[in-house]
Short mmCIF file of C-alpha atoms in Angstrom, two decimals:
data_model
loop_
_atom_site.label_atom_id
_atom_site.label_comp_id
_atom_site.label_asym_id
_atom_site.label_seq_id
_atom_site.Cartn_x
_atom_site.Cartn_y
_atom_site.Cartn_z
CA MET A 655 -15.05 -7.02 7.31
CA SER A 656 -14.73 -9.81 9.87
CA ALA A 657 -13.86 -13.41 9.04
CA ALA A 658 -17.40 -14.47 9.92
CA ALA A 659 -19.36 -11.66 8.27
CA LEU A 660 -21.47 -14.24 6.43
CA ASP A 661 -22.64 -17.52 7.98
CA TRP A 662 -21.95 -19.99 5.17
CA PRO A 663 -22.85 -23.66 5.73
CA VAL A 664 -19.58 -25.45 6.46
CA ALA A 665 -21.00 -28.75 5.19
CA GLN A 666 -21.18 -27.24 1.71
CA PRO A 667 -17.96 -25.19 1.35
CA ILE A 668 -17.40 -22.83 -1.54
CA THR A 669 -14.86 -24.30 -3.95
CA VAL A 670 -12.53 -21.59 -5.23
CA ILE A 671 -10.77 -22.73 -8.39
CA GLY A 672 -7.77 -21.07 -9.91
CA ILE A 673 -7.96 -21.10 -13.70
CA GLY A 674 -5.26 -20.01 -16.10
CA ALA A 675 -5.31 -18.70 -19.64
CA ASP A 676 -5.22 -22.35 -20.80
CA GLY A 677 -8.73 -22.78 -19.37
CA TRP A 678 -10.27 -26.23 -18.92
CA ASP A 679 -7.22 -28.01 -20.36
CA GLY A 680 -5.01 -26.71 -17.55
CA LEU A 681 -7.30 -27.78 -14.70
CA GLY A 682 -6.56 -30.80 -12.55
CA GLY A 683 -8.92 -33.65 -11.80
CA LEU A 684 -10.21 -32.20 -8.51
CA ALA A 685 -11.07 -28.87 -10.11
CA ARG A 686 -12.81 -30.49 -13.07
CA ARG A 687 -14.90 -32.73 -10.83
CA ALA A 688 -15.90 -29.79 -8.64
CA LEU A 689 -17.03 -27.79 -11.67
CA THR A 690 -18.89 -30.76 -13.13
CA ASP A 691 -20.73 -31.26 -9.84
CA ALA A 692 -21.44 -27.55 -9.21
CA GLU A 693 -24.92 -26.06 -9.27
CA VAL A 694 -23.65 -22.47 -9.56
CA VAL A 695 -20.36 -21.17 -11.00
CA LEU A 696 -19.37 -17.58 -10.28
CA GLY A 697 -16.62 -15.73 -12.12
CA SER A 698 -15.76 -13.03 -14.60
CA ALA A 699 -17.19 -13.28 -18.10
CA ARG A 700 -13.70 -14.05 -19.40
CA GLN A 701 -13.20 -16.90 -16.94
CA LEU A 702 -16.64 -18.40 -17.49
CA ALA A 703 -16.00 -18.43 -21.24
CA LEU A 704 -13.02 -20.73 -20.66
CA LEU A 705 -15.30 -23.57 -19.49
CA PRO A 706 -17.03 -26.06 -21.80
CA ASP A 707 -20.68 -25.21 -22.36
CA ASP A 708 -22.31 -28.31 -20.83
CA GLY A 709 -25.36 -26.47 -19.44
CA ARG A 710 -25.21 -28.28 -16.09
CA ALA A 711 -24.59 -25.32 -13.76
CA ALA A 712 -25.91 -21.78 -13.64
CA ARG A 713 -23.15 -19.40 -14.68
CA VAL A 714 -23.17 -16.02 -13.00
CA SER A 715 -20.84 -13.18 -13.99
CA TRP A 716 -19.54 -10.90 -11.28
CA PRO A 717 -21.49 -7.66 -10.93
CA SER A 718 -19.68 -4.34 -11.09
CA PRO A 719 -18.72 -3.07 -8.60
CA LEU A 720 -18.19 -6.49 -7.07
CA LEU A 721 -17.48 -5.98 -3.37
CA PRO A 722 -20.69 -4.12 -2.39
CA ALA A 723 -22.78 -6.83 -4.07
CA LEU A 724 -20.80 -9.90 -3.01
CA THR A 725 -22.55 -10.63 0.29
CA GLY A 726 -26.02 -10.48 -1.27
CA LEU A 727 -24.89 -12.62 -4.20
CA LEU A 728 -23.56 -15.36 -1.94
CA LYS A 729 -26.67 -15.30 0.26
CA ARG A 730 -28.74 -15.96 -2.86
CA TYR A 731 -26.90 -19.25 -3.43
CA ALA A 732 -26.33 -20.37 0.17
CA GLY A 733 -26.84 -24.13 0.51
CA GLU A 734 -26.08 -24.84 -3.16
CA ARG A 735 -22.90 -26.33 -4.55
CA VAL A 736 -21.00 -23.17 -5.50
CA CYS A 737 -17.74 -22.86 -7.40
CA VAL A 738 -15.90 -19.57 -7.76
CA LEU A 739 -13.39 -19.02 -10.55
CA ALA A 740 -10.23 -16.99 -9.90
CA SER A 741 -7.22 -16.12 -12.01
CA GLY A 742 -4.30 -18.42 -11.20
CA ASP A 743 -3.80 -18.57 -7.44
CA PRO A 744 -6.99 -17.31 -5.72
CA MET A 745 -5.02 -16.30 -2.62
CA PHE A 746 -2.57 -14.13 -4.58
CA TYR A 747 -4.32 -10.75 -4.87
CA GLY A 748 -7.40 -12.79 -5.75
CA ILE A 749 -11.03 -13.28 -4.81
CA GLY A 750 -10.02 -16.08 -2.42
CA VAL A 751 -8.66 -13.52 0.06
CA THR A 752 -11.95 -11.59 0.05
CA LEU A 753 -14.00 -14.77 0.47
CA ALA A 754 -11.85 -15.93 3.37
CA ARG A 755 -12.62 -12.68 5.18
CA LEU A 756 -16.30 -12.95 4.33
CA VAL A 757 -17.14 -16.58 5.13
CA GLY A 758 -14.02 -17.77 6.95
CA ALA A 759 -11.31 -20.13 5.75
CA HIS A 760 -13.25 -23.12 7.17
CA ALA A 761 -16.02 -22.53 4.61
CA LEU A 762 -13.67 -22.54 1.61
CA ARG A 763 -11.97 -25.21 -0.45
CA VAL A 764 -9.25 -23.55 -2.51
CA LEU A 765 -7.70 -25.27 -5.55
CA PRO A 766 -4.93 -22.97 -6.83
CA GLN A 767 -3.10 -22.81 -10.14
CA PRO A 768 0.28 -21.10 -10.68
CA SER A 769 -0.04 -17.34 -10.21
CA SER A 770 0.83 -14.87 -12.95
CA ALA A 771 3.91 -13.95 -10.89
CA SER A 772 5.05 -17.60 -10.81
CA LEU A 773 4.58 -17.93 -14.55
CA ALA A 774 6.34 -14.61 -15.26
CA CYS A 775 9.36 -15.57 -13.16
CA ALA A 776 9.44 -18.97 -14.88
CA ARG A 777 9.58 -17.27 -18.29
CA LEU A 778 12.18 -14.69 -17.24
CA GLY A 779 14.38 -16.94 -15.10
CA TRP A 780 13.85 -14.70 -12.07
CA ALA A 781 13.80 -15.94 -8.47
CA LEU A 782 10.17 -15.61 -7.38
CA ALA A 783 11.06 -15.41 -3.67
CA GLU A 784 13.33 -12.42 -4.36
CA THR A 785 10.98 -10.51 -6.65
CA PRO A 786 8.55 -8.00 -5.11
CA VAL A 787 5.08 -7.92 -6.64
CA VAL A 788 2.98 -4.75 -6.73
CA SER A 789 -0.66 -4.68 -7.78
CA ALA A 790 -2.08 -1.78 -9.78
CA VAL A 791 -5.54 -3.39 -9.76
CA GLY A 792 -7.76 -1.01 -7.82
CA ARG A 793 -4.69 0.93 -6.67
CA ARG A 794 -2.75 3.94 -7.89
CA LEU A 795 0.14 3.06 -10.19
CA GLU A 796 2.48 5.22 -8.10
CA THR A 797 2.52 2.54 -5.38
CA VAL A 798 5.31 0.89 -7.37
CA LEU A 799 7.71 3.80 -6.76
CA PRO A 800 9.03 2.79 -3.30
CA GLU A 801 10.00 -0.62 -4.71
CA LEU A 802 12.31 0.83 -7.36
CA ALA A 803 16.08 0.64 -6.90
CA ASP A 804 18.99 0.24 -9.27
CA GLY A 805 19.47 -3.43 -10.16
CA ARG A 806 16.20 -4.51 -8.59
CA ARG A 807 13.58 -6.60 -10.37
CA VAL A 808 9.88 -5.86 -9.81
CA LEU A 809 6.62 -7.34 -11.09
CA LEU A 810 3.48 -5.25 -11.54
CA LEU A 811 -0.02 -6.71 -11.88
CA SER A 812 -1.71 -4.63 -14.57
CA THR A 813 -5.14 -3.06 -14.54
CA ASP A 814 -5.53 -3.36 -18.32
CA GLU A 815 -3.71 -3.12 -21.65
CA HIS A 816 -2.81 0.54 -21.03
CA THR A 817 -0.89 -0.09 -17.81
CA PRO A 818 2.49 -0.94 -19.45
CA ALA A 819 2.70 2.39 -21.28
CA ARG A 820 1.62 4.31 -18.18
CA LEU A 821 4.24 2.46 -16.15
CA ALA A 822 6.98 3.22 -18.69
CA GLU A 823 6.09 6.91 -18.51
CA LEU A 824 6.13 6.83 -14.71
CA LEU A 825 9.54 5.16 -14.68
CA ALA A 826 11.01 7.68 -17.11
CA ARG A 827 9.60 10.57 -15.07
CA ASN A 828 11.13 9.26 -11.85
CA GLY A 829 14.72 8.57 -12.88
CA PHE A 830 14.34 4.99 -14.14
CA GLY A 831 13.99 5.65 -17.88
CA GLU A 832 16.71 3.15 -18.86
CA SER A 833 14.92 0.27 -17.13
CA THR A 834 13.87 -2.72 -19.21
CA VAL A 835 10.11 -3.21 -19.29
CA THR A 836 8.74 -6.63 -20.28
CA VAL A 837 5.04 -7.24 -20.83
CA LEU A 838 3.85 -10.85 -20.51
CA GLU A 839 0.34 -11.44 -21.86
CA GLN A 840 -2.02 -14.42 -21.53
CA LEU A 841 0.61 -16.46 -19.72
CA GLY A 842 0.14 -20.20 -20.06
CA GLY A 843 -2.49 -19.92 -22.77
CA PRO A 844 -2.46 -20.29 -26.56
CA GLY A 845 -2.33 -16.49 -26.95
CA GLU A 846 0.79 -16.05 -24.80
CA ARG A 847 2.94 -13.14 -25.98
CA ILE A 848 5.99 -11.37 -24.54
CA VAL A 849 7.25 -7.94 -25.63
CA ALA A 850 10.05 -5.86 -24.13
CA GLY A 851 11.58 -2.42 -24.46
CA THR A 852 13.15 0.48 -22.60
CA ALA A 853 10.91 2.66 -20.45
CA ALA A 854 12.10 5.99 -21.87
CA THR A 855 11.55 4.90 -25.47
CA TRP A 856 8.51 2.64 -24.99
CA ALA A 857 6.61 2.50 -28.28
CA HIS A 858 4.66 -0.77 -28.16
CA PRO A 859 0.91 -0.33 -28.79
CA PRO A 860 -1.56 -1.64 -26.18
CA GLY A 861 -1.87 -5.41 -26.31
CA ASP A 862 -3.97 -7.85 -24.29
CA ALA A 863 -5.70 -6.64 -21.12
CA LEU A 864 -4.57 -9.78 -19.26
CA ASN A 865 -0.92 -9.03 -18.61
CA ILE A 866 1.78 -8.69 -15.99
CA VAL A 867 4.71 -6.28 -16.35
CA ALA A 868 8.29 -7.01 -15.32
CA VAL A 869 10.73 -4.19 -14.63
CA ASP A 870 14.49 -4.66 -14.53
CA CYS A 871 15.40 -1.40 -12.81
CA VAL A 872 18.18 0.87 -14.02
CA ALA A 873 18.49 4.14 -12.13
CA ASP A 874 19.66 7.39 -13.67
CA PRO A 875 22.96 8.17 -11.87
CA ALA A 876 21.92 11.83 -11.63
CA ALA A 877 18.50 11.13 -10.11
CA VAL A 878 17.78 11.82 -6.44
CA ARG A 879 18.17 8.62 -4.45
CA LEU A 880 14.97 7.78 -2.58
CA SER A 881 15.29 5.00 -0.01
CA ARG A 882 12.60 3.30 2.03
CA LEU A 883 14.54 4.44 5.08
CA PRO A 884 13.36 7.74 6.61
CA GLY A 885 15.21 10.99 6.07
CA LEU A 886 14.48 11.72 2.40
CA PRO A 887 15.95 14.97 1.08
CA ASP A 888 13.87 18.01 1.98
CA THR A 889 13.90 19.03 -1.69
CA VAL A 890 11.61 16.17 -2.78
CA TYR A 891 8.69 17.75 -0.92
CA GLY A 892 6.55 20.50 -2.38
CA GLY A 893 4.89 23.04 -0.15
CA ASP A 894 5.45 26.22 1.82
CA GLY A 895 8.46 24.95 3.73
CA GLN A 896 6.45 23.73 6.73
CA LEU A 897 8.11 20.35 7.21
CA THR A 898 10.14 18.31 9.66
CA LYS A 899 13.72 18.52 8.38
CA SER A 900 15.44 15.43 7.03
CA GLU A 901 17.71 14.59 9.98
CA VAL A 902 15.02 15.18 12.61
CA ARG A 903 12.54 13.26 10.48
CA ALA A 904 14.80 10.19 10.49
CA LEU A 905 15.10 10.31 14.27
CA THR A 906 11.35 10.88 14.66
CA ILE A 907 10.36 7.89 12.52
CA ALA A 908 12.87 5.78 14.44
CA ALA A 909 11.20 6.85 17.70
CA LEU A 910 7.75 6.05 16.28
CA ALA A 911 9.09 2.56 15.40
CA PRO A 912 6.73 1.54 12.56
CA ALA A 913 5.93 -2.13 12.04
CA PRO A 914 4.14 -3.67 9.02
CA GLY A 915 0.40 -3.04 9.02
CA GLU A 916 0.43 -0.36 11.71
CA LEU A 917 -1.56 2.89 11.63
CA LEU A 918 -0.08 6.33 12.35
CA TRP A 919 -1.88 9.57 13.13
CA ASP A 920 0.26 12.51 12.03
CA VAL A 921 -1.17 15.58 13.80
CA GLY A 922 -0.13 18.89 12.26
CA GLY A 923 0.76 17.41 8.89
CA GLY A 924 2.48 20.41 7.27
CA SER A 925 3.90 18.87 4.09
CA GLY A 926 3.04 15.31 5.16
CA THR A 927 6.64 14.19 5.61
CA ILE A 928 6.18 12.00 8.71
CA ALA A 929 3.06 10.23 7.41
CA ILE A 930 4.64 9.69 3.99
CA GLU A 931 7.91 8.25 5.27
CA TRP A 932 6.08 6.10 7.83
CA CYS A 933 4.12 4.53 4.94
CA ARG A 934 7.22 4.11 2.78
CA THR A 935 8.82 1.83 5.40
CA HIS A 936 6.47 -1.02 4.41
CA PRO A 937 3.65 -1.36 1.83
CA SER A 938 1.12 -2.32 4.53
CA CYS A 939 1.78 0.67 6.81
CA ARG A 940 -1.08 3.20 6.94
CA ALA A 941 -1.32 6.82 8.00
CA VAL A 942 -3.87 9.56 8.57
CA THR A 943 -2.56 13.12 8.65
CA PHE A 944 -4.43 16.07 10.12
CA GLU A 945 -3.88 19.58 8.78
CA ARG A 946 -6.08 22.64 9.26
CA TRP A 947 -5.05 24.53 6.10
CA GLU A 948 -6.66 23.41 2.84
CA ALA A 949 -3.68 24.36 0.66
CA ARG A 950 -1.42 22.22 2.80
CA ARG A 951 -3.88 19.32 2.71
CA GLU A 952 -3.79 19.44 -1.08
CA GLN A 953 0.01 19.57 -1.03
CA ILE A 954 0.20 16.57 1.33
CA GLY A 955 -1.89 14.57 -1.15
CA ALA A 956 0.36 15.59 -4.03
CA ASN A 957 3.53 14.76 -2.06
CA ALA A 958 2.15 11.38 -1.00
CA THR A 959 1.31 10.44 -4.59
CA ALA A 960 4.65 11.66 -5.95
CA LEU A 961 6.50 9.56 -3.36
CA GLY A 962 4.54 6.38 -3.94
CA VAL A 963 2.13 6.27 -0.99
CA PRO A 964 -1.11 7.75 -2.38
CA GLY A 965 -3.11 5.90 0.27
CA VAL A 966 -2.19 8.44 2.98
CA GLU A 967 -5.51 9.81 4.24
CA VAL A 968 -5.65 13.58 4.71
CA ARG A 969 -8.12 15.11 7.16
CA GLY A 970 -8.81 18.54 8.58
CA THR A 971 -8.36 20.14 11.99
CA ALA A 972 -7.50 17.98 15.00
CA PRO A 973 -9.06 16.78 17.24
CA GLN A 974 -12.38 17.53 15.52
CA SER A 975 -11.43 15.20 12.63
CA PHE A 976 -10.63 12.21 14.85
CA VAL A 977 -14.16 10.81 14.47
CA ASP A 978 -14.87 7.40 12.89
CA LEU A 979 -11.23 6.33 12.81
CA PRO A 980 -9.67 3.15 14.23
CA ALA A 981 -7.33 3.60 17.18
CA PRO A 982 -3.80 4.39 16.00
CA ASP A 983 -0.74 2.34 16.84
CA ALA A 984 1.33 5.52 16.96
CA VAL A 985 0.71 9.27 17.10
CA PHE A 986 3.07 12.03 16.05
CA LEU A 987 2.45 15.56 17.28
CA GLY A 988 4.35 17.96 15.07
CA GLY A 989 2.21 20.99 15.78
CA GLY A 990 -0.52 22.30 18.02
CA LEU A 991 1.05 21.05 21.24
CA THR A 992 -0.19 24.08 23.17
CA GLN A 993 -3.74 23.80 21.76
CA ASP A 994 -6.17 23.14 24.60
CA GLY A 995 -7.10 19.48 24.86
CA LEU A 996 -5.15 18.25 21.83
CA VAL A 997 -2.56 16.17 23.66
CA ASP A 998 -5.24 14.62 25.89
CA ALA A 999 -7.34 13.75 22.81
CA CYS A 1000 -4.36 12.09 21.13
CA TRP A 1001 -3.44 10.18 24.28
CA GLY A 1002 -7.03 9.03 24.74
CA ALA A 1003 -7.29 7.82 21.13
CA LEU A 1004 -3.97 5.93 21.19
CA ARG A 1005 -4.39 2.19 21.63
CA PRO A 1006 -2.92 0.57 24.78
CA GLY A 1007 0.73 -0.20 24.12
CA GLY A 1008 0.89 2.41 21.34
CA ARG A 1009 3.61 5.04 20.97
CA LEU A 1010 3.35 8.83 21.01
CA VAL A 1011 6.14 11.12 19.83
CA ALA A 1012 5.98 14.91 20.06
CA ASN A 1013 8.46 17.47 18.71
CA ALA A 1014 8.73 21.03 20.02
CA VAL A 1015 10.68 24.05 18.76
CA THR A 1016 9.28 26.86 20.93
CA ALA A 1017 10.01 27.50 24.59
CA GLU A 1018 6.31 27.18 25.44
CA SER A 1019 5.83 23.81 23.75
CA GLU A 1020 9.16 22.55 25.13
CA SER A 1021 7.97 23.42 28.64
CA LEU A 1022 4.80 21.42 28.00
CA LEU A 1023 6.88 18.37 27.04
CA LEU A 1024 8.62 18.55 30.43
CA THR A 1025 5.24 18.55 32.15
CA LEU A 1026 3.94 15.66 30.04
CA SER A 1027 7.08 13.64 30.71
CA ALA A 1028 6.63 14.16 34.45
CA THR A 1029 3.03 12.92 34.17
CA HIS A 1030 3.36 9.99 31.74
CA GLY A 1031 7.03 9.09 31.80
CA GLY A 1032 8.81 8.38 28.54
CA THR A 1033 12.05 9.73 27.10
CA LEU A 1034 13.15 13.32 26.48
CA ARG A 1035 15.92 14.35 24.14
CA ARG A 1036 17.05 17.55 22.48
CA ILE A 1037 18.23 17.41 18.89
CA GLN A 1038 20.59 20.00 17.41
CA ILE A 1039 21.60 19.71 13.76
CA HIS A 1040 24.32 21.77 12.06
CA ARG A 1041 24.66 21.83 8.29
CA GLY A 1042 27.79 22.81 6.42
CA GLU A 1043 27.16 25.84 4.17
CA PRO A 1044 29.45 28.10 2.09
CA LEU A 1045 30.86 31.17 3.78
CA GLY A 1046 32.92 33.08 1.26
CA GLY A 1047 35.53 30.61 0.10
CA PHE A 1048 35.14 28.47 3.21
CA THR A 1049 32.53 26.26 4.89
CA ALA A 1050 30.65 27.22 8.04
CA TRP A 1051 28.41 25.14 10.27
CA ARG A 1052 24.91 26.66 10.26
CA PRO A 1053 22.79 25.56 13.22
CA GLN A 1054 19.20 24.52 12.63
CA LEU A 1055 16.53 25.25 15.22
CA PRO A 1056 16.97 22.84 18.15
CA VAL A 1057 14.12 20.33 18.54
CA ALA A 1058 12.96 18.90 21.84
CA GLN A 1059 11.44 15.44 21.47
CA TRP A 1060 9.33 13.43 23.86
CA SER A 1061 8.57 9.77 23.14
CA VAL A 1062 6.40 7.58 25.33
CA ARG A 1063 4.55 4.29 25.23
CA LYS A 1064 1.00 4.12 26.54
CA PRO A 1065 0.56 1.48 29.23
CA GLY A 1066 -1.36 -1.64 28.21
CA ASP A 1067 -4.71 -2.64 29.70
#
């Protein structure tokens, strides 16, 4: 959705008002005057109920689902004095972000309140700037997993009253059972309540649906250590063994050079390792992986969820499945190098300035990399890994299959 998807009259901007659990009493003078002068007030039923019933403005509850209906709803009230209610800070995982994309920032007047994260850190004495915030609203709960580390503090925006118990179970299942979980409900309002416990022994019943959860992470010393850096242990991936090995994977992700917000195409997904670890480098990184075998596609989805990046998109055979996708910032070719037309299709789809990395383990595919390097330039390297393994009462170095790697940047326009 572009920033100007809806032509809203700039002379009559939409006023987006952050409102807390303390309702009307917590609003400042500007917000109160805007609401008093409004002809239409949009918000959730809970938020609208926090306002005094003066009968001056039409009150319209958000439809469900909201996003498909939002454009039509705003068109209905174009030219009127419209106020939109949001929880706390409208630009913090709030409706203000969506409206800015829809009508443009110039057509908005945003009056924020403290966010739930600000209030939670104020109650807990945590440094807000040092505390990552993950939203489970409209997202899989597993997205919190890459943020977990021993001694780290994390905030999670809940979907509802059942989220804290689900989070405690997830923590216990992933080696963080001794973490302290604190649920903060109705922050700033008369019904504010705070309860805490240990993830592994969480026994609190569901409370209020309006809550944020704080996690003070304690890792099980015996649990497998999972970093955001590439090169996770091979053993954390399920599948048939078709995967880029840990050491080569780390070098491959380094060559792909992910940056926040970038999109990767992982062609020949196997177990999904490259796409998954690309996405783990930053929450905004995205990936599409292409795999011809259905069983492997299912396993990629399971691996992505288990490792905290359930947003990895899994598609079928390449290049047939390239349709209707935005141009990637990077492409990894882990299989199918010798398939007619595949490299050309990947190169053609790659955006100008994007990176392509291809790994080869057979003599035929390695020969193709030499040809491609002669045509497009780039860098060639050959990677040989040896792992120490028992041999009787001693240790021997077992060589892994050597991997030839070609990395290249597509010229800009």
